[in-house]
Short mmCIF file of C-alpha atoms (C1' of nucleotides) in Angstrom, two decimals:
data_model
loop_
_atom_site.label_atom_id
_atom_site.label_comp_id
_atom_site.label_asym_id
_atom_site.label_seq_id
_atom_site.Cartn_x
_atom_site.Cartn_y
_atom_site.Cartn_z
CA MET A 1 0.00 0.00 0.00
CA THR A 2 1.29 3.40 -0.92
CA LYS A 3 1.26 5.93 1.83
CA TYR A 4 -0.26 8.82 -0.07
CA GLN A 5 -3.46 8.78 -1.98
CA SER A 6 -5.46 11.21 -4.02
CA ILE A 7 -8.05 13.39 -2.29
CA THR A 8 -11.63 12.13 -2.12
CA GLY A 9 -13.52 13.11 -5.23
CA THR A 10 -10.42 13.71 -7.35
CA ARG A 11 -9.05 11.36 -9.93
CA ASP A 12 -5.93 10.68 -11.97
CA VAL A 13 -6.29 10.76 -15.71
CA LEU A 14 -4.00 7.98 -16.91
CA PRO A 15 -2.51 7.53 -20.39
CA GLU A 16 -5.31 5.13 -21.41
CA GLU A 17 -7.89 7.86 -20.99
CA GLN A 18 -5.92 10.63 -22.69
CA PRO A 19 -7.27 9.88 -26.19
CA TYR A 20 -10.75 10.79 -24.93
CA TRP A 21 -9.53 14.10 -23.56
CA ARG A 22 -7.54 14.99 -26.64
CA PHE A 23 -10.42 14.04 -28.91
CA ILE A 24 -12.94 16.12 -26.97
CA GLU A 25 -10.58 19.09 -26.78
CA LYS A 26 -10.01 18.90 -30.50
CA LYS A 27 -13.74 18.92 -31.18
CA ILE A 28 -14.22 21.80 -28.76
CA TYR A 29 -11.64 23.89 -30.62
CA GLU A 30 -13.13 23.04 -34.00
CA ILE A 31 -16.69 23.82 -33.00
CA THR A 32 -16.06 26.98 -30.99
CA SER A 33 -14.02 28.29 -33.87
CA LEU A 34 -16.82 27.45 -36.28
CA PHE A 35 -19.23 29.44 -34.12
CA GLY A 36 -16.82 32.32 -33.56
CA TYR A 37 -16.05 31.89 -29.86
CA GLN A 38 -12.72 32.86 -28.32
CA ARG A 39 -10.97 31.14 -25.47
CA VAL A 40 -10.28 32.89 -22.18
CA ASP A 41 -8.84 31.45 -18.98
CA PRO A 42 -9.93 33.05 -15.75
CA PRO A 43 -7.99 32.01 -12.63
CA ILE A 44 -9.02 28.95 -10.68
CA PHE A 45 -9.79 31.00 -7.58
CA GLU A 46 -11.52 34.30 -7.02
CA GLU A 47 -12.71 36.38 -4.12
CA THR A 48 -15.38 34.45 -2.26
CA ARG A 49 -17.85 37.33 -2.39
CA LEU A 50 -17.91 37.18 -6.21
CA PHE A 51 -19.40 33.70 -6.10
CA ILE A 52 -21.76 34.46 -3.25
CA ARG A 53 -23.08 37.44 -5.15
CA SER A 54 -23.49 35.62 -8.46
CA VAL A 55 -24.44 32.06 -7.57
CA GLY A 56 -26.78 33.10 -4.77
CA GLU A 57 -26.51 32.99 -1.01
CA THR A 58 -29.20 30.39 -0.47
CA THR A 59 -27.99 27.90 -3.05
CA ASP A 60 -26.49 24.58 -2.04
CA ILE A 61 -23.34 25.52 -3.87
CA VAL A 62 -22.70 28.56 -1.70
CA GLU A 63 -24.13 27.13 1.50
CA LYS A 64 -22.21 23.91 1.62
CA GLU A 65 -20.19 23.08 -1.44
CA MET A 66 -17.52 25.75 -1.89
CA TYR A 67 -13.84 25.24 -1.23
CA THR A 68 -13.29 28.47 0.64
CA PHE A 69 -10.14 29.49 2.51
CA VAL A 70 -8.48 32.57 3.88
CA ASP A 71 -5.10 33.38 2.36
CA LYS A 72 -2.12 34.89 4.14
CA GLY A 73 -3.41 38.35 3.27
CA ASP A 74 -6.68 37.64 5.14
CA THR A 75 -8.71 37.57 1.94
CA SER A 76 -11.42 34.97 1.66
CA LEU A 77 -10.85 33.06 -1.57
CA THR A 78 -12.81 30.26 -3.20
CA LEU A 79 -11.85 27.66 -5.75
CA ARG A 80 -14.30 28.33 -8.55
CA PRO A 81 -17.48 26.25 -8.19
CA GLU A 82 -18.64 27.37 -11.66
CA PHE A 83 -17.33 29.43 -14.55
CA THR A 84 -19.88 32.15 -15.17
CA ALA A 85 -18.97 34.48 -12.30
CA GLY A 86 -15.30 34.48 -13.27
CA PHE A 87 -16.20 35.10 -16.91
CA ILE A 88 -18.24 38.15 -16.02
CA ARG A 89 -15.54 39.49 -13.75
CA LEU A 90 -13.00 38.96 -16.54
CA TYR A 91 -15.32 40.60 -19.07
CA LEU A 92 -15.84 43.71 -16.98
CA GLN A 93 -12.31 44.03 -15.62
CA ASN A 94 -10.70 43.81 -19.05
CA GLY A 95 -13.03 46.29 -20.69
CA MET A 96 -14.56 43.64 -22.92
CA HIS A 97 -17.93 45.30 -22.45
CA MET A 98 -16.62 47.89 -24.92
CA LEU A 99 -16.26 45.27 -27.63
CA PRO A 100 -18.92 44.80 -30.29
CA LYS A 101 -21.73 42.63 -28.99
CA PRO A 102 -22.22 39.82 -28.60
CA VAL A 103 -18.95 38.93 -26.92
CA LYS A 104 -18.58 35.18 -27.30
CA LEU A 105 -16.18 33.31 -25.07
CA PHE A 106 -15.37 29.80 -23.95
CA SER A 107 -13.05 28.06 -21.53
CA MET A 108 -12.14 24.67 -20.23
CA GLY A 109 -10.75 23.72 -16.86
CA PRO A 110 -11.28 22.42 -13.35
CA ILE A 111 -14.29 23.24 -11.18
CA PHE A 112 -14.48 22.45 -7.46
CA ARG A 113 -17.45 21.52 -5.33
CA PHE A 114 -17.44 19.75 -2.00
CA GLU A 115 -19.97 17.01 -2.68
CA ARG A 116 -20.19 13.29 -2.01
CA PRO A 117 -18.71 11.66 -5.08
CA GLN A 118 -20.60 9.10 -7.10
CA ALA A 119 -20.78 8.00 -10.72
CA GLY A 120 -20.40 11.10 -12.86
CA ARG A 121 -19.86 13.40 -9.91
CA PHE A 122 -16.56 14.53 -8.46
CA ARG A 123 -15.18 17.20 -6.17
CA GLN A 124 -12.86 18.33 -8.91
CA HIS A 125 -14.29 18.00 -12.37
CA THR A 126 -13.52 19.61 -15.68
CA GLN A 127 -15.95 21.83 -17.49
CA PHE A 128 -16.20 23.11 -21.00
CA ASN A 129 -17.92 26.45 -20.60
CA VAL A 130 -19.44 28.78 -23.15
CA GLU A 131 -20.80 32.27 -22.53
CA ALA A 132 -22.21 34.94 -24.84
CA PHE A 133 -22.65 38.46 -23.48
CA GLY A 134 -24.72 41.31 -24.81
CA GLU A 135 -27.46 39.75 -26.91
CA GLN A 136 -31.00 39.04 -25.81
CA ASP A 137 -32.30 37.61 -29.10
CA SER A 138 -33.48 34.03 -28.67
CA ALA A 139 -31.46 33.18 -31.79
CA MET A 140 -28.50 33.70 -29.48
CA ASP A 141 -29.90 31.02 -27.18
CA VAL A 142 -30.19 28.69 -30.14
CA GLU A 143 -26.58 29.32 -31.13
CA VAL A 144 -25.26 28.58 -27.65
CA MET A 145 -27.41 25.47 -27.34
CA SER A 146 -26.23 24.34 -30.74
CA ILE A 147 -22.60 24.36 -29.68
CA ALA A 148 -23.34 21.76 -27.02
CA TRP A 149 -25.48 19.80 -29.42
CA GLN A 150 -22.90 19.75 -32.19
CA LEU A 151 -20.13 18.74 -29.81
CA TYR A 152 -22.03 15.69 -28.60
CA ALA A 153 -23.20 14.81 -32.08
CA GLU A 154 -19.65 14.95 -33.46
CA LEU A 155 -18.40 12.79 -30.62
CA GLY A 156 -20.83 10.17 -31.89
CA PHE A 157 -23.78 10.51 -29.53
CA ARG A 158 -27.20 9.68 -30.91
CA GLY A 159 -30.64 10.11 -29.45
CA LEU A 160 -29.81 13.40 -27.75
CA ARG A 161 -32.55 15.67 -26.55
CA PHE A 162 -32.82 19.05 -24.93
CA GLN A 163 -34.67 19.64 -21.73
CA LEU A 164 -36.05 23.12 -21.91
CA ASN A 165 -37.87 25.58 -19.73
CA SER A 166 -38.20 29.26 -19.06
CA THR A 167 -37.70 30.60 -15.55
CA GLY A 168 -39.18 33.98 -16.35
CA CYS A 169 -37.67 37.31 -15.46
CA PRO A 170 -37.95 39.89 -12.65
CA GLN A 171 -41.15 41.14 -14.33
CA CYS A 172 -43.04 37.86 -14.07
CA ARG A 173 -41.20 35.41 -11.84
CA PRO A 174 -42.04 37.01 -8.47
CA ALA A 175 -45.74 36.74 -9.21
CA TYR A 176 -45.33 33.15 -10.31
CA ILE A 177 -43.41 32.30 -7.16
CA GLU A 178 -46.17 33.84 -5.07
CA THR A 179 -48.73 31.76 -6.96
CA LEU A 180 -46.62 28.68 -6.42
CA LYS A 181 -46.21 29.38 -2.73
CA ALA A 182 -49.91 30.02 -2.30
CA TYR A 183 -50.64 26.71 -3.98
CA TYR A 184 -48.15 24.88 -1.76
CA HIS A 185 -49.66 26.40 1.35
CA THR A 186 -52.88 24.64 0.46
CA ARG A 187 -51.11 21.29 0.40
CA LEU A 188 -48.67 21.66 3.29
CA GLN A 189 -49.80 18.37 4.82
CA GLU A 190 -48.61 16.35 1.86
CA ILE A 191 -45.07 17.63 1.25
CA CYS A 192 -41.74 16.46 2.63
CA SER A 193 -39.74 18.33 5.25
CA ASP A 194 -37.17 19.46 2.68
CA CYS A 195 -39.92 21.05 0.66
CA LYS A 196 -41.30 22.86 3.68
CA ARG A 197 -37.89 24.43 4.05
CA ARG A 198 -37.63 25.21 0.32
CA LEU A 199 -40.99 26.94 0.39
CA ASP A 200 -39.48 29.96 2.09
CA ARG A 201 -35.92 29.82 0.91
CA ASN A 202 -35.99 28.80 -2.75
CA ALA A 203 -39.51 28.06 -3.89
CA LEU A 204 -38.59 27.19 -7.49
CA ARG A 205 -36.69 24.19 -6.21
CA LEU A 206 -39.94 22.70 -4.93
CA LEU A 207 -40.56 21.60 -8.47
CA ASP A 208 -37.61 19.26 -8.76
CA CYS A 209 -38.08 17.48 -5.46
CA LYS A 210 -37.63 13.73 -5.93
CA SER A 211 -39.60 12.63 -2.89
CA PRO A 212 -42.45 10.28 -3.98
CA GLY A 213 -44.94 11.98 -1.70
CA CYS A 214 -44.34 15.32 -3.34
CA GLN A 215 -44.88 14.11 -6.91
CA PRO A 216 -48.70 14.49 -6.96
CA VAL A 217 -48.29 17.97 -5.52
CA ILE A 218 -45.76 18.87 -8.21
CA ALA A 219 -47.93 17.40 -10.94
CA ALA A 220 -50.81 19.70 -10.04
CA ALA A 221 -48.66 22.75 -9.35
CA PRO A 222 -49.06 25.91 -11.41
CA VAL A 223 -46.76 25.85 -14.43
CA ILE A 224 -44.43 28.79 -15.06
CA SER A 225 -44.93 28.79 -18.80
CA GLN A 226 -48.50 29.94 -18.18
CA HIS A 227 -47.33 32.78 -15.96
CA LEU A 228 -44.68 34.35 -18.16
CA CYS A 229 -44.86 38.01 -19.09
CA SER A 230 -45.29 38.78 -22.76
CA SER A 231 -41.57 39.44 -23.24
CA CYS A 232 -40.56 36.08 -21.74
CA ASP A 233 -43.37 34.31 -23.50
CA ASP A 234 -42.31 35.72 -26.88
CA HIS A 235 -38.72 34.83 -26.22
CA PHE A 236 -39.63 31.26 -25.39
CA HIS A 237 -41.89 30.86 -28.39
CA HIS A 238 -39.27 32.16 -30.77
CA LEU A 239 -36.75 29.81 -29.22
CA THR A 240 -38.92 26.72 -29.63
CA GLY A 241 -39.77 27.87 -33.15
CA TYR A 242 -36.09 28.01 -34.08
CA LEU A 243 -35.45 24.62 -32.52
CA ASP A 244 -38.35 23.13 -34.47
CA ARG A 245 -36.96 24.61 -37.64
CA LEU A 246 -33.53 23.09 -36.95
CA GLY A 247 -35.08 19.75 -36.11
CA ARG A 248 -33.57 19.67 -32.64
CA PRO A 249 -35.66 17.48 -30.35
CA TYR A 250 -36.56 19.05 -27.04
CA GLU A 251 -38.93 18.45 -24.19
CA ILE A 252 -40.43 21.30 -22.28
CA ASN A 253 -39.72 20.38 -18.71
CA HIS A 254 -41.63 22.50 -16.22
CA LYS A 255 -39.62 21.03 -13.40
CA LEU A 256 -36.32 22.18 -14.83
CA VAL A 257 -35.18 24.96 -12.54
CA ARG A 258 -31.50 25.42 -12.10
CA GLY A 259 -29.61 25.39 -8.84
CA LEU A 260 -28.05 28.78 -9.37
CA ASP A 261 -30.13 31.84 -8.61
CA TYR A 262 -29.01 33.96 -11.52
CA TYR A 263 -30.93 32.31 -14.33
CA SER A 264 -33.70 34.10 -16.19
CA LYS A 265 -35.77 33.08 -19.17
CA THR A 266 -34.18 30.10 -20.94
CA VAL A 267 -32.79 27.19 -18.96
CA PHE A 268 -31.75 23.98 -20.66
CA GLU A 269 -29.90 20.71 -20.27
CA VAL A 270 -28.87 17.96 -22.65
CA TRP A 271 -29.68 14.53 -21.33
CA VAL A 272 -27.89 11.31 -22.08
CA GLN A 273 -27.66 7.79 -20.66
CA GLY A 274 -24.67 6.25 -18.96
CA ILE A 275 -23.48 8.70 -16.35
CA GLY A 276 -24.81 6.81 -13.37
CA SER A 277 -27.88 8.38 -11.90
CA GLN A 278 -26.95 11.75 -13.40
CA ASN A 279 -28.59 12.51 -16.71
CA ALA A 280 -27.40 16.00 -17.54
CA MET A 281 -24.32 16.22 -19.69
CA CYS A 282 -24.56 19.96 -19.77
CA GLY A 283 -26.66 22.61 -18.11
CA GLY A 284 -27.08 26.26 -18.74
CA GLY A 285 -29.32 29.16 -19.44
CA ARG A 286 -29.82 32.87 -19.70
CA TYR A 287 -28.88 35.32 -16.95
CA ASP A 288 -29.95 38.71 -18.16
CA GLY A 289 -29.64 40.48 -14.81
CA LEU A 290 -26.37 39.05 -13.58
CA ILE A 291 -23.85 41.32 -15.26
CA GLU A 292 -25.58 44.40 -13.91
CA GLN A 293 -25.76 42.77 -10.50
CA LEU A 294 -21.97 42.32 -10.60
CA GLY A 295 -21.39 45.98 -11.40
CA GLY A 296 -21.64 46.19 -15.17
CA GLU A 297 -24.08 47.95 -17.45
CA PRO A 298 -27.34 46.04 -17.91
CA THR A 299 -26.22 43.30 -20.30
CA PRO A 300 -27.95 40.07 -21.20
CA GLY A 301 -25.98 36.83 -21.16
CA ILE A 302 -26.37 33.16 -21.81
CA GLY A 303 -24.10 30.18 -21.37
CA PHE A 304 -23.68 26.59 -20.35
CA GLY A 305 -21.23 24.28 -18.68
CA SER A 306 -20.56 20.71 -19.71
CA GLY A 307 -18.72 18.15 -17.58
CA ILE A 308 -15.94 16.48 -19.54
CA GLU A 309 -15.76 13.51 -17.17
CA ARG A 310 -19.45 12.90 -17.75
CA ILE A 311 -18.96 13.03 -21.49
CA ILE A 312 -16.18 10.46 -21.26
CA LEU A 313 -18.16 8.22 -18.93
CA SER A 314 -21.05 8.26 -21.33
CA MET A 315 -18.82 7.70 -24.37
CA LYS A 316 -17.41 4.59 -22.70
CA GLU A 317 -20.89 3.45 -21.76
CA GLN A 318 -22.05 3.80 -25.35
CA GLY A 319 -18.89 2.37 -26.87
CA LEU A 320 -17.91 5.61 -28.63
CA GLN A 321 -14.22 5.48 -29.50
CA PRO A 322 -11.97 8.53 -29.53
CA GLU A 323 -9.38 8.97 -32.24
CA PRO A 324 -6.23 7.09 -31.23
CA LEU A 325 -3.16 9.08 -30.27
CA PRO A 326 -0.04 8.64 -32.38
CA GLU A 327 2.42 6.09 -31.07
CA PRO A 328 6.17 5.87 -31.55
CA ARG A 329 6.65 4.09 -34.85
CA VAL A 330 10.32 3.12 -34.74
CA LEU A 331 12.58 1.50 -32.15
CA VAL A 332 16.33 1.57 -32.59
CA ILE A 333 17.98 -1.46 -30.98
CA TYR A 334 21.62 -2.18 -30.60
CA PHE A 335 24.23 -4.60 -29.41
CA GLY A 336 27.47 -3.32 -27.88
CA ALA A 337 28.89 0.06 -26.98
CA LYS A 338 29.87 1.14 -30.48
CA ALA A 339 26.44 0.34 -31.83
CA LYS A 340 24.82 2.17 -28.95
CA ALA A 341 26.55 5.42 -29.87
CA ARG A 342 25.35 5.06 -33.44
CA ALA A 343 21.86 4.20 -32.21
CA MET A 344 21.71 7.51 -30.40
CA ASP A 345 22.71 9.32 -33.58
CA LEU A 346 20.06 7.48 -35.54
CA VAL A 347 17.22 8.12 -33.15
CA PHE A 348 17.95 11.84 -33.22
CA THR A 349 18.19 11.81 -36.99
CA LEU A 350 14.76 10.21 -37.14
CA ARG A 351 13.25 12.74 -34.76
CA ASN A 352 14.70 15.58 -36.81
CA GLU A 353 12.70 14.12 -39.67
CA LYS A 354 9.64 14.18 -37.40
CA ILE A 355 9.54 10.40 -37.23
CA PRO A 356 8.49 9.27 -33.74
CA ALA A 357 11.40 7.11 -32.67
CA LEU A 358 12.72 5.56 -29.46
CA MET A 359 15.88 3.68 -28.57
CA SER A 360 16.52 0.98 -26.05
CA PHE A 361 18.41 1.72 -22.87
CA GLY A 362 20.87 -0.34 -20.86
CA GLU A 363 22.13 -3.74 -21.88
CA LYS A 364 18.95 -5.56 -22.74
CA SER A 365 19.05 -8.81 -24.63
CA PHE A 366 18.10 -8.80 -28.27
CA LYS A 367 14.97 -10.67 -27.49
CA ALA A 368 13.96 -8.19 -24.81
CA GLN A 369 14.50 -5.28 -27.17
CA MET A 370 12.39 -6.96 -29.82
CA ARG A 371 9.67 -7.56 -27.29
CA ASP A 372 9.75 -3.88 -26.39
CA ALA A 373 9.32 -3.00 -30.05
CA ASN A 374 6.34 -5.26 -30.31
CA ARG A 375 4.76 -3.93 -27.15
CA MET A 376 4.99 -0.33 -28.24
CA HIS A 377 3.38 -1.29 -31.55
CA ALA A 378 6.39 -0.12 -33.52
CA ALA A 379 6.08 -0.43 -37.28
CA CYS A 380 9.72 -1.33 -37.63
CA VAL A 381 12.99 -1.69 -35.75
CA LEU A 382 16.39 -0.43 -36.79
CA ILE A 383 19.03 -2.94 -35.81
CA LEU A 384 22.62 -2.05 -35.06
CA GLY A 385 24.84 -4.97 -34.12
CA ASP A 386 28.48 -5.89 -34.64
CA SER A 387 27.99 -6.86 -38.26
CA GLU A 388 26.09 -3.68 -39.13
CA VAL A 389 28.77 -1.56 -37.48
CA GLU A 390 31.50 -3.44 -39.38
CA GLN A 391 29.76 -3.07 -42.73
CA GLY A 392 28.57 0.47 -42.05
CA VAL A 393 24.92 -0.44 -42.69
CA ILE A 394 21.65 -0.53 -40.79
CA SER A 395 19.23 -3.44 -40.73
CA ILE A 396 15.57 -2.49 -40.88
CA LYS A 397 13.00 -5.05 -39.87
CA ASP A 398 9.40 -4.50 -40.86
CA LEU A 399 7.51 -5.85 -37.89
CA ARG A 400 4.22 -6.19 -39.71
CA GLN A 401 5.58 -8.14 -42.68
CA GLY A 402 8.47 -9.72 -40.83
CA GLU A 403 10.88 -8.82 -43.63
CA GLN A 404 14.35 -7.49 -42.99
CA ILE A 405 16.62 -5.49 -45.24
CA GLN A 406 20.00 -3.76 -44.95
CA VAL A 407 20.39 -0.16 -46.03
CA THR A 408 22.97 2.58 -45.87
CA GLU A 409 22.51 5.48 -43.53
CA ALA A 410 21.68 7.72 -46.48
CA GLU A 411 18.78 5.49 -47.53
CA MET A 412 17.53 4.90 -44.02
CA VAL A 413 15.14 7.84 -43.57
CA ASN A 414 13.24 7.23 -46.79
CA ARG A 415 12.98 3.50 -46.15
CA VAL A 416 11.60 4.14 -42.69
CA LYS A 417 9.14 6.72 -43.97
CA ASN A 418 7.70 4.13 -46.31
CA LEU A 419 7.42 1.51 -43.62
CA ILE A 420 5.68 3.60 -40.95
CA ARG A 421 2.74 4.62 -43.07
"C1'" G B 1 -25.39 15.29 5.82
"C1'" U B 2 -28.09 10.06 5.11
"C1'" G B 3 -28.25 4.85 3.47
"C1'" G B 4 -26.35 0.18 0.87
"C1'" G B 5 -22.07 -2.55 -1.08
"C1'" U B 6 -16.77 -3.48 -1.15
"C1'" G B 7 -11.47 -3.41 0.81
"C1'" U B 8 -6.40 -10.02 -0.32
"C1'" A B 9 0.00 -9.01 -5.57
"C1'" G B 10 0.61 -3.38 -10.34
"C1'" C B 11 -4.66 -5.12 -12.45
"C1'" U B 12 -9.10 -8.66 -12.16
"C1'" C B 13 -10.31 -11.83 -8.48
"C1'" A B 14 -10.46 -17.01 -5.55
"C1'" G B 15 -9.71 -18.30 -0.50
"C1'" C B 16 -16.47 -22.63 2.22
"C1'" U B 17 -18.81 -22.68 8.30
"C1'" G B 18 -11.22 -19.80 11.87
"C1'" G B 19 -6.21 -24.54 11.17
"C1'" C B 20 0.31 -25.82 8.73
"C1'" U B 21 5.33 -21.54 4.72
"C1'" A B 22 -1.73 -16.95 1.47
"C1'" G B 23 -3.43 -18.67 -4.28
"C1'" A B 24 -4.91 -18.11 -9.75
"C1'" G B 25 -5.14 -15.41 -14.32
"C1'" C B 26 -3.19 -11.04 -16.56
"C1'" A B 27 1.07 -7.85 -16.34
"C1'" C B 28 6.39 -7.59 -15.27
"C1'" C B 29 11.56 -10.06 -15.35
"C1'" A B 30 14.56 -14.22 -16.99
"C1'" G B 31 15.40 -18.74 -19.68
"C1'" G B 32 13.95 -22.13 -23.79
"C1'" U B 33 17.25 -19.44 -29.48
"C1'" U B 34 25.42 -16.69 -26.68
"C1'" G B 35 21.60 -11.42 -33.03
"C1'" U B 36 15.27 -11.50 -33.98
"C1'" G B 37 8.95 -9.74 -31.58
"C1'" G B 38 3.74 -11.68 -31.38
"C1'" C B 39 2.09 -17.89 -30.01
"C1'" C B 40 3.80 -21.73 -26.74
"C1'" C B 41 6.65 -23.95 -22.52
"C1'" U B 42 9.59 -23.33 -17.86
"C1'" G B 43 11.11 -20.52 -13.83
"C1'" G B 44 11.19 -15.94 -11.03
"C1'" U B 45 10.13 -10.92 -8.70
"C1'" G B 46 6.02 -9.13 -6.18
"C1'" G B 47 1.23 -9.30 -0.37
"C1'" C B 48 2.29 -6.36 7.69
"C1'" C B 49 -4.98 -10.05 3.45
"C1'" G B 50 -6.94 -1.23 4.24
"C1'" C B 51 -5.68 0.25 9.50
"C1'" G B 52 -6.44 -0.39 14.97
"C1'" G B 53 -8.35 -3.27 18.77
"C1'" G B 54 -10.98 -7.71 20.62
"C1'" U B 55 -12.37 -13.12 20.91
"C1'" U B 56 -9.26 -17.66 20.41
"C1'" C B 57 -4.22 -22.44 21.42
"C1'" G B 58 -4.65 -20.28 16.45
"C1'" A B 59 -7.80 -14.79 12.53
"C1'" A B 60 -7.44 -13.06 5.46
"C1'" U B 61 -11.75 -15.72 7.69
"C1'" C B 62 -15.61 -14.13 13.67
"C1'" C B 63 -16.79 -9.27 16.62
"C1'" C B 64 -16.13 -3.86 17.45
"C1'" G B 65 -14.11 0.62 15.79
"C1'" U B 66 -11.84 3.46 12.04
"C1'" C B 67 -10.32 4.94 7.21
"C1'" A B 68 -10.81 4.49 2.07
"C1'" C B 69 -13.31 3.20 -2.33
"C1'" U B 70 -18.01 2.64 -4.63
"C1'" C B 71 -23.28 3.16 -5.63
"C1'" A B 72 -27.67 5.77 -4.33
"C1'" C B 73 -30.35 9.99 -1.84
"C1'" C B 74 -29.58 15.40 -1.59
"C1'" C B 75 -27.60 18.61 -5.24
"C1'" C B 76 -25.30 19.28 -9.74
"C1'" A B 77 -21.66 19.19 -14.84
#
RNA sequence: GUGGGUGUAGCUCAGCUGGCUAGAGCACCAGGUUGUGGCCCUGGUGGCCGCGGGUUCGAAUCCCGUCACUCACCCCA
């Protein structure tokens, strides 16, 4: 047993899993570029008050899930539990609000939340995050949602569907919440203790309670889509109209309310199988009041976060293969000190030609060196023994065909290039 | 925070109701070919049986505690 182990809820990404990461990153770069989004990288920690202000004081994230600590300068800092707050801070601090709108940004990196780990849920996970600032048109919502959709589709996922809802805006949501509360007060006897608590603190969350006893109450609860103001209602109708036109399947889910307070109007998720009991591969929505709340001019915004670990889990579950990473194609093996010196020259010559090449180390037997070549899936080996050194030649063995030839050093690079295709 | 499951070799696991030096497969190393891989054969390295305590003549095995992992609830990506 090793003495040290990784922290609960964190994981090591080993070489076997790297192809998934590289494949997903590659797709992210392709797609964001296609949609005209630019990468930014906010720091991993920020002042605690930024997150409290943006995420919301009464959310689970702020109440019990943040990694918060005081630094040596007595400042309370927090490892980012989400991306959006840092994006907005970055946007305002760097004068990006002066850029032509919309300002379209993305990032990728670790997110920290103190939760009990389970399948598809970690204390440190990696998010791909997209945000668009300064545009309230629902076509903007469609564009942002489409980025997530296209990413999953290009990774090979089929049968995707959006979960969609509108959470209203400051014009209409308060009245809806009052209606909802009034309704719940008539059925207080039937609901669980958690819901009694939610009723005062965060009434929207009543709708996604999983307790069996609460389900009949939820089913008969007033639905927000029937309480939207005309602005929100229009926005939502345009959005669903665009989605219909694009042929993107969606379900309107009245229970979809997000765990962060800042959302307004559109909220959405993309659901997929194979991430344990979690079903959301990404979650996001519109937050038209948040930038102003954090000290900027009134500016609409919309974005989403997608958990890379969940994507990979689900890819494995569905048998979706990433592109393989390139492997070293050539091993240079040798026998004796003289040959070893020449082997070093050769391996560097090959690398200068951009041919992935390795050499053996130490005094391994011929057989062991050949085994190494086989194990690393080399296309060929270059052999330097006493006879090759004497004759000034190099033996090249094609490991796939099993054929072996002798060439001069001048011919070597071209011969190898042919073999490693 | 709550509940279930599991901790034995690098990995996957077997060790029944407690009994001699704790096993297998894979992987790794070496040999079978003093210069030729994959397949095969032979041998080898590698374990305070998660940790601590208890019961017992005797504990990987039973009991208690603890830690970790894992799944689920909560919540979320």
